[in-house]
Amino acid sequence: MESGGKQRLSHTSSHSQSASTRSARQSGGEGEAGSFVEGSILRITMKNFLTYDYCEVYPGPNLNMIIGANGTGKSSIVCAICLVLAGKTATLGRGDKVGLYVKRGCQKGSVEIELYKNGSNLVISREIHVENNQSLWILNGGISNQKKVEEEVKALQIQVSNLCQFLPQEKVGEFAKMSKIELLEATEKSVGPPEMYEYHCQLKNYRNKERELENVVKEKASFLEKAKQRNERNKHDVNRYYEKRRHLDVIELLEKKKPWVEYETARLELEGVKMEREEARKQLSALRQAQAPMLKKIKQIDDRLKPIEDQMKAKTAAIKDASLRCKQKQDQLDSKNKEIDDIKQDLRLKQTEEEDHQKRISNTRRTIEDLKSELAKISDQPDVTPQINGVNVELRRIQMERAKIEGEKADLRRESDNITAESRMLERKLNDMNNMMNAKEDKLRGRHKDTHVAVQWLRKNRELFEGNVYEPMMLMLNIKNPDFAKYVETHISFHDLRAFVFQRKDDMEKFMTEVRDKMNLKVNSIAAPEESCSKRTPSRNIESLRRFGFFTYLREMFDAPDEVMSYLCFQYKVHDVPVGNEQTKAHIETVIKEPYLKVFYTTDERYAVKKSLYSGKISTSNTPVHFSQYLTITVDAEQKRHLEQQMKACRSRLNEIGEKTKALQKEAAALDHKENELLAEKKRLSELKGKKRQLEQKISTKQDSLKQMEQNVIDLKKVEEETKEKIKAVSLQKVTIATAMVAKMKLRAQLTMEKVQLALEMAGLTAEKTKLENDCRESVSEFKTTEQRCSRLELRKVQLTEQCKGLLKKAKLNCRMQPNEELSEDLCQAFSKLPDSLDEVDALLNEERSRAECFTGLSENVVEEYNRREQEIKELEKDLQKKTEALNTYRQNISEARERWLNPLKQLVEQINHKFSDFFRSMQCAGEVELHSETEEEFDKYGIRIRVKFHSSTQLHELTAHHQSGGERSVSTMLYLMALQELNRCPFRVVDEINQGMDPVNERRVFDIVVRTACKETTSQYFFITPKLLQNLTYAEEMTILCVHNGAHMLAPNEWNQKAFIRRRLQKKASA
């Protein structure tokens, strides 16, 4: 329902309730096409979809407020829009399978949407099957596929995956989580020119290709430079090849001489080792003779130390055993001391227990005295039994009255159930009739939309007219028999069938001024004759025509209001046009000669008879009677009025029953209150009566308890004597343990003294041994060193002997000589020019090898390799030049595309920032939107940054998912979307429950901004879904408010009366 003078009704249904819905302004009407942006939603139809059995929604061209309690099906409308426009289930954040959106218990569901499009509206239907989770797509009545639907939707600039255009409930929180880059792309797609996002993508692709070309050019330039350097080196390789050969000859000669030098060096070393070995042997023999006496004395001391060490170990073990036994005796003494402490503790507990026992006895005696005193007071009060009996009599009387009220309530419930059942039956019949009327309206809308729009306007504004005003005849005529419809429809022109009938001409002129002149609708209207013609009699009685097969006149075939019938009798003479059958057709020659028959019908033809005023000749024309298209649906108006009266009587009686039930409930509540008071009084009296008996029982119980306590007194003297005896016995045991412990301690002391003596003896022998070892340590060390030296020299002599033999053999083999052959004179002469020491030979050899290694890679093919590389360098230079030119071209393209993209983008962001800042400023807050980039050339790093400030004491902070509260994020998101609204490139926007979490002040401010922005003529369609609204908000004429309800007992669409509802609410408010 819209605020102001316009009205739009969308009746929704869920659960077991079905609904047939009609809108006050049907989609695609000629008079309103201009108010819708291309791609706007004109109609949404849902069948077995989520909470709905069947529902049609007709949104307005500007702001659409969809409001209803949680769970009624508001978000179901959002889901329907997304899925029928080829959106993904992930966009909704609900189920991942499309079959989950079919109503539970149904095998299939469907959604249909009609989008405004110049020339011809676009109708998309999606039928969802649960079994295989598949969808059937229908485009403008024909079978299609998802790809074609996506293409049509894209052509209308609809992007249900773009959060800047389509923000479902489960995705509201994700808007603040969008990165700056994602927000920029979404904004470009939503409000930017179509080519802006394409330019952005083109720039990113250009930049990627530019990087690739830069890398390719860099690699090729590097490779070319290296190739030139290698070939420059190859220039000298031919000359260096021969130089390398000279170095290799010197290396070969050095390798021949080196074994001879090694042999000579090893031979000289062998001679030296032999002389050194003889000297070491003489020195070893002298040392062995000097050490013999001291070693003998050390051995004797070791023999004496061994028995002493054994005795020391035995004494240590005995001392350890004695210490262990002493500890055991000490533990036994500690245990006995603890036992004595426990005995004393038991005595103290007995004494404390006896003190407590005496206190309890004293307290019990005092309690008995108090109870006896209270009992004496109660004995003086009168008997309360008569009062209790009186209360019981009153309680029985109340129970009888309650039973009587319950019986009356049961009778009323039975009567209410019967009336409710009758009301439902009547409601079903009325619904059937209304459905038939709706079918008539559908036919009218399909044939002539302007007339249907005018019908809706008339229903809203009927109070503007003084006389009777009737909707088009095709809606008002009720054909008595469907077979008669073809005659009536043939006889009355379609222009009159769709014409409005007025009782007064001034009402007709007022109507035509409104709908034809102001609304620019093409409609027909007629005024009924001032004098009624509905009761005119035919020129001949039908009985006189039955012989020709005529059985009735046209007027008798249908019912109509008096003014409508009067016009038809005046204009079409329906009271004087007979209808015949096959018999009439058989006697047609005779029939046309009848003087009073001007127009008549046979079974399948219409005959018109004319007589010439000049010649008197009769001419006839006949036309076929076609099947009826509009009047076959019949509704008995009298029966409908009767049913409505019965429904009204049922509701009146139900209201009376409700009032009687409320009165009985009040009486029952009064009886319950009285009964509770009596029960409380009875309880008080019963407690007073039973208190004396309770006191007597308590006194008896306390006296028995006192006797029992007096018998259980503890004899403390006896307990103290027993305690002394126990302590004495334990003390005797302690004496025995202490005696044994002293004996063990003496034994441990004796063993310790003996161990000390052995230790002193052992220390003397050890000191003597240490002195002898220190005296001979130097000679022993020298002896061992000399002995090891002799062994090493012997081993070295053997090694060198074998080494000399091997080196000599290797040297001769290297010079290709026989074992007994001597060096040739040429080799001796050549060797004489080379160094004689091994180090010098190795140094020269390494030097020559190093020089030769500097000429690596040289061969006889070096010249051929040089020429081949020269050709490769030329080809590389050509390829590098082409890549460089391509790189420069890409850079030029980037520069041009950057200008085409960045300048409009900056202007767009500036416009958004201007709106966004104004919105925040109107809320006494601050906010800004800016284009952000790390570097100007990295186009994939560009993004939109939103910065907001809600408190004057803080700075502007970037909008993130963590810094601001949930309400602040919702406000920022809503205002950003509203800043996009006026830029108006997308045909509609959807925002679901974004006001949840806002504080009332911000919610009211945001609502005012939404109304002001979304209701402008320059903006596109806007859907705002919310479960609740604040009171006393500001509304606009351009708004459309859709209220969503559900439940098992929904009011039928035809029973909803907005004016009556508002009138009742105002009366109730005034009475309150």
PDB file of N, CA and C in Angstrom, residues 245-293:
ATOM      1  N   ARG A 245      98.871 -24.576 -27.515  1.00  0.00           N
ATOM      2  CA  ARG A 245      99.632 -25.783 -27.876  1.00  0.00           C
ATOM      3  C   ARG A 245     101.037 -25.724 -27.286  1.00  0.00           C
ATOM      4  N   ARG A 246     101.718 -24.556 -27.307  1.00  0.00           N
ATOM      5  CA  ARG A 246     103.066 -24.412 -26.744  1.00  0.00           C
ATOM      6  C   ARG A 246     103.038 -24.707 -25.237  1.00  0.00           C
ATOM      7  N   HIS A 247     102.036 -24.193 -24.552  1.00  0.00           N
ATOM      8  CA  HIS A 247     101.916 -24.472 -23.119  1.00  0.00           C
ATOM      9  C   HIS A 247     101.699 -25.958 -22.855  1.00  0.00           C
ATOM     10  N   LEU A 248     100.951 -26.614 -23.685  1.00  0.00           N
ATOM     11  CA  LEU A 248     100.702 -28.056 -23.495  1.00  0.00           C
ATOM     12  C   LEU A 248     101.993 -28.872 -23.681  1.00  0.00           C
ATOM     13  N   ASP A 249     102.911 -28.448 -24.600  1.00  0.00           N
ATOM     14  CA  ASP A 249     104.184 -29.160 -24.795  1.00  0.00           C
ATOM     15  C   ASP A 249     105.053 -29.037 -23.557  1.00  0.00           C
ATOM     16  N   VAL A 250     105.134 -27.852 -22.959  1.00  0.00           N
ATOM     17  CA  VAL A 250     105.916 -27.647 -21.729  1.00  0.00           C
ATOM     18  C   VAL A 250     105.348 -28.500 -20.598  1.00  0.00           C
ATOM     19  N   ILE A 251     103.996 -28.569 -20.537  1.00  0.00           N
ATOM     20  CA  ILE A 251     103.353 -29.385 -19.490  1.00  0.00           C
ATOM     21  C   ILE A 251     103.730 -30.848 -19.653  1.00  0.00           C
ATOM     22  N   GLU A 252     103.775 -31.320 -20.882  1.00  0.00           N
ATOM     23  CA  GLU A 252     104.132 -32.733 -21.124  1.00  0.00           C
ATOM     24  C   GLU A 252     105.566 -33.023 -20.678  1.00  0.00           C
ATOM     25  N   LEU A 253     106.503 -32.111 -20.961  1.00  0.00           N
ATOM     26  CA  LEU A 253     107.900 -32.300 -20.565  1.00  0.00           C
ATOM     27  C   LEU A 253     108.037 -32.258 -19.041  1.00  0.00           C
ATOM     28  N   LEU A 254     107.342 -31.331 -18.388  1.00  0.00           N
ATOM     29  CA  LEU A 254     107.384 -31.248 -16.922  1.00  0.00           C
ATOM     30  C   LEU A 254     106.814 -32.510 -16.275  1.00  0.00           C
ATOM     31  N   GLU A 255     105.760 -33.070 -16.873  1.00  0.00           N
ATOM     32  CA  GLU A 255     105.178 -34.293 -16.323  1.00  0.00           C
ATOM     33  C   GLU A 255     106.130 -35.475 -16.455  1.00  0.00           C
ATOM     34  N   LYS A 256     106.999 -35.451 -17.449  1.00  0.00           N
ATOM     35  CA  LYS A 256     108.006 -36.529 -17.584  1.00  0.00           C
ATOM     36  C   LYS A 256     109.108 -36.359 -16.563  1.00  0.00           C
ATOM     37  N   LYS A 257     109.534 -35.129 -16.281  1.00  0.00           N
ATOM     38  CA  LYS A 257     110.638 -34.915 -15.352  1.00  0.00           C
ATOM     39  C   LYS A 257     110.204 -35.063 -13.909  1.00  0.00           C
ATOM     40  N   LYS A 258     108.933 -34.768 -13.605  1.00  0.00           N
ATOM     41  CA  LYS A 258     108.479 -34.753 -12.222  1.00  0.00           C
ATOM     42  C   LYS A 258     108.704 -36.092 -11.511  1.00  0.00           C
ATOM     43  N   PRO A 259     108.440 -37.277 -12.125  1.00  0.00           N
ATOM     44  CA  PRO A 259     108.714 -38.553 -11.420  1.00  0.00           C
ATOM     45  C   PRO A 259     110.198 -38.739 -11.067  1.00  0.00           C
ATOM     46  N   TRP A 260     111.105 -38.263 -11.948  1.00  0.00           N
ATOM     47  CA  TRP A 260     112.527 -38.392 -11.640  1.00  0.00           C
ATOM     48  C   TRP A 260     112.909 -37.512 -10.452  1.00  0.00           C
ATOM     49  N   VAL A 261     112.332 -36.315 -10.400  1.00  0.00           N
ATOM     50  CA  VAL A 261     112.610 -35.428  -9.258  1.00  0.00           C
ATOM     51  C   VAL A 261     112.047 -36.055  -7.979  1.00  0.00           C
ATOM     52  N   GLU A 262     110.850 -36.636  -8.066  1.00  0.00           N
ATOM     53  CA  GLU A 262     110.236 -37.277  -6.898  1.00  0.00           C
ATOM     54  C   GLU A 262     111.085 -38.464  -6.422  1.00  0.00           C
ATOM     55  N   TYR A 263     111.603 -39.224  -7.387  1.00  0.00           N
ATOM     56  CA  TYR A 263     112.446 -40.382  -7.030  1.00  0.00           C
ATOM     57  C   TYR A 263     113.711 -39.924  -6.310  1.00  0.00           C
ATOM     58  N   GLU A 264     114.362 -38.929  -6.821  1.00  0.00           N
ATOM     59  CA  GLU A 264     115.610 -38.452  -6.221  1.00  0.00           C
ATOM     60  C   GLU A 264     115.359 -37.906  -4.821  1.00  0.00           C
ATOM     61  N   THR A 265     114.234 -37.202  -4.644  1.00  0.00           N
ATOM     62  CA  THR A 265     113.899 -36.645  -3.327  1.00  0.00           C
ATOM     63  C   THR A 265     113.648 -37.753  -2.328  1.00  0.00           C
ATOM     64  N   ALA A 266     112.930 -38.796  -2.732  1.00  0.00           N
ATOM     65  CA  ALA A 266     112.631 -39.915  -1.838  1.00  0.00           C
ATOM     66  C   ALA A 266     113.897 -40.698  -1.490  1.00  0.00           C
ATOM     67  N   ARG A 267     114.834 -40.832  -2.436  1.00  0.00           N
ATOM     68  CA  ARG A 267     116.073 -41.591  -2.172  1.00  0.00           C
ATOM     69  C   ARG A 267     116.905 -40.868  -1.118  1.00  0.00           C
ATOM     70  N   LEU A 268     117.026 -39.547  -1.225  1.00  0.00           N
ATOM     71  CA  LEU A 268     117.792 -38.785  -0.246  1.00  0.00           C
ATOM     72  C   LEU A 268     117.143 -38.853   1.139  1.00  0.00           C
ATOM     73  N   GLU A 269     115.799 -38.836   1.180  1.00  0.00           N
ATOM     74  CA  GLU A 269     115.097 -38.917   2.474  1.00  0.00           C
ATOM     75  C   GLU A 269     115.319 -40.286   3.105  1.00  0.00           C
ATOM     76  N   LEU A 270     115.408 -41.364   2.318  1.00  0.00           N
ATOM     77  CA  LEU A 270     115.616 -42.715   2.838  1.00  0.00           C
ATOM     78  C   LEU A 270     116.977 -42.835   3.521  1.00  0.00           C
ATOM     79  N   GLU A 271     117.992 -42.246   2.956  1.00  0.00           N
ATOM     80  CA  GLU A 271     119.323 -42.298   3.554  1.00  0.00           C
ATOM     81  C   GLU A 271     119.325 -41.601   4.911  1.00  0.00           C
ATOM     82  N   GLY A 272     118.666 -40.478   5.020  1.00  0.00           N
ATOM     83  CA  GLY A 272     118.620 -39.752   6.278  1.00  0.00           C
ATOM     84  C   GLY A 272     117.887 -40.542   7.359  1.00  0.00           C
ATOM     85  N   VAL A 273     116.799 -41.235   7.005  1.00  0.00           N
ATOM     86  CA  VAL A 273     116.003 -42.020   7.966  1.00  0.00           C
ATOM     87  C   VAL A 273     116.830 -43.177   8.516  1.00  0.00           C
ATOM     88  N   LYS A 274     117.627 -43.791   7.675  1.00  0.00           N
ATOM     89  CA  LYS A 274     118.446 -44.918   8.153  1.00  0.00           C
ATOM     90  C   LYS A 274     119.423 -44.459   9.231  1.00  0.00           C
ATOM     91  N   MET A 275     120.081 -43.341   9.048  1.00  0.00           N
ATOM     92  CA  MET A 275     121.039 -42.837  10.025  1.00  0.00           C
ATOM     93  C   MET A 275     120.350 -42.445  11.325  1.00  0.00           C
ATOM     94  N   GLU A 276     119.163 -41.848  11.264  1.00  0.00           N
ATOM     95  CA  GLU A 276     118.427 -41.403  12.459  1.00  0.00           C
ATOM     96  C   GLU A 276     117.934 -42.616  13.250  1.00  0.00           C
ATOM     97  N   ARG A 277     117.571 -43.711  12.578  1.00  0.00           N
ATOM     98  CA  ARG A 277     117.069 -44.904  13.262  1.00  0.00           C
ATOM     99  C   ARG A 277     118.180 -45.533  14.121  1.00  0.00           C
ATOM    100  N   GLU A 278     119.425 -45.585  13.660  1.00  0.00           N
ATOM    101  CA  GLU A 278     120.523 -46.180  14.411  1.00  0.00           C
ATOM    102  C   GLU A 278     120.782 -45.384  15.692  1.00  0.00           C
ATOM    103  N   GLU A 279     120.751 -44.076  15.643  1.00  0.00           N
ATOM    104  CA  GLU A 279     120.975 -43.244  16.828  1.00  0.00           C
ATOM    105  C   GLU A 279     119.897 -43.459  17.866  1.00  0.00           C
ATOM    106  N   ALA A 280     118.604 -43.625  17.496  1.00  0.00           N
ATOM    107  CA  ALA A 280     117.486 -43.827  18.415  1.00  0.00           C
ATOM    108  C   ALA A 280     117.602 -45.162  19.122  1.00  0.00           C
ATOM    109  N   ARG A 281     118.089 -46.190  18.454  1.00  0.00           N
ATOM    110  CA  ARG A 281     118.236 -47.502  19.087  1.00  0.00           C
ATOM    111  C   ARG A 281     119.249 -47.448  20.237  1.00  0.00           C
ATOM    112  N   LYS A 282     120.371 -46.746  20.046  1.00  0.00           N
ATOM    113  CA  LYS A 282     121.392 -46.636  21.091  1.00  0.00           C
ATOM    114  C   LYS A 282     120.815 -45.898  22.316  1.00  0.00           C
ATOM    115  N   GLN A 283     120.092 -44.853  22.161  1.00  0.00           N
ATOM    116  CA  GLN A 283     119.526 -44.051  23.260  1.00  0.00           C
ATOM    117  C   GLN A 283     118.490 -44.871  24.049  1.00  0.00           C
ATOM    118  N   LEU A 284     117.704 -45.706  23.426  1.00  0.00           N
ATOM    119  CA  LEU A 284     116.674 -46.523  24.073  1.00  0.00           C
ATOM    120  C   LEU A 284     117.293 -47.558  25.002  1.00  0.00           C
ATOM    121  N   SER A 285     118.399 -48.141  24.615  1.00  0.00           N
ATOM    122  CA  SER A 285     119.068 -49.169  25.436  1.00  0.00           C
ATOM    123  C   SER A 285     119.609 -48.549  26.731  1.00  0.00           C
ATOM    124  N   ALA A 286     120.145 -47.336  26.699  1.00  0.00           N
ATOM    125  CA  ALA A 286     120.687 -46.671  27.888  1.00  0.00           C
ATOM    126  C   ALA A 286     119.571 -46.329  28.875  1.00  0.00           C
ATOM    127  N   LEU A 287     118.427 -45.919  28.438  1.00  0.00           N
ATOM    128  CA  LEU A 287     117.300 -45.556  29.314  1.00  0.00           C
ATOM    129  C   LEU A 287     116.704 -46.780  30.004  1.00  0.00           C
ATOM    130  N   ARG A 288     116.656 -47.897  29.337  1.00  0.00           N
ATOM    131  CA  ARG A 288     116.074 -49.106  29.918  1.00  0.00           C
ATOM    132  C   ARG A 288     116.877 -49.556  31.147  1.00  0.00           C
ATOM    133  N   GLN A 289     118.220 -49.455  31.145  1.00  0.00           N
ATOM    134  CA  GLN A 289     119.070 -49.886  32.268  1.00  0.00           C
ATOM    135  C   GLN A 289     118.899 -48.955  33.482  1.00  0.00           C
ATOM    136  N   ALA A 290     118.608 -47.670  33.319  1.00  0.00           N
ATOM    137  CA  ALA A 290     118.518 -46.716  34.433  1.00  0.00           C
ATOM    138  C   ALA A 290     117.178 -46.825  35.191  1.00  0.00           C
ATOM    139  N   GLN A 291     116.082 -47.364  34.678  1.00  0.00           N
ATOM    140  CA  GLN A 291     114.747 -47.342  35.293  1.00  0.00           C
ATOM    141  C   GLN A 291     114.431 -48.593  36.097  1.00  0.00           C
ATOM    142  N   ALA A 292     115.124 -49.668  36.067  1.00  0.00           N
ATOM    143  CA  ALA A 292     114.745 -50.960  36.646  1.00  0.00           C
ATOM    144  C   ALA A 292     114.538 -50.903  38.164  1.00  0.00           C
ATOM    145  N   PRO A 293     115.410 -50.299  39.089  1.00  0.00           N
ATOM    146  CA  PRO A 293     115.200 -50.341  40.556  1.00  0.00           C
ATOM    147  C   PRO A 293     113.921 -49.639  41.007  1.00  0.00           C
TER     148      PRO A 293
END
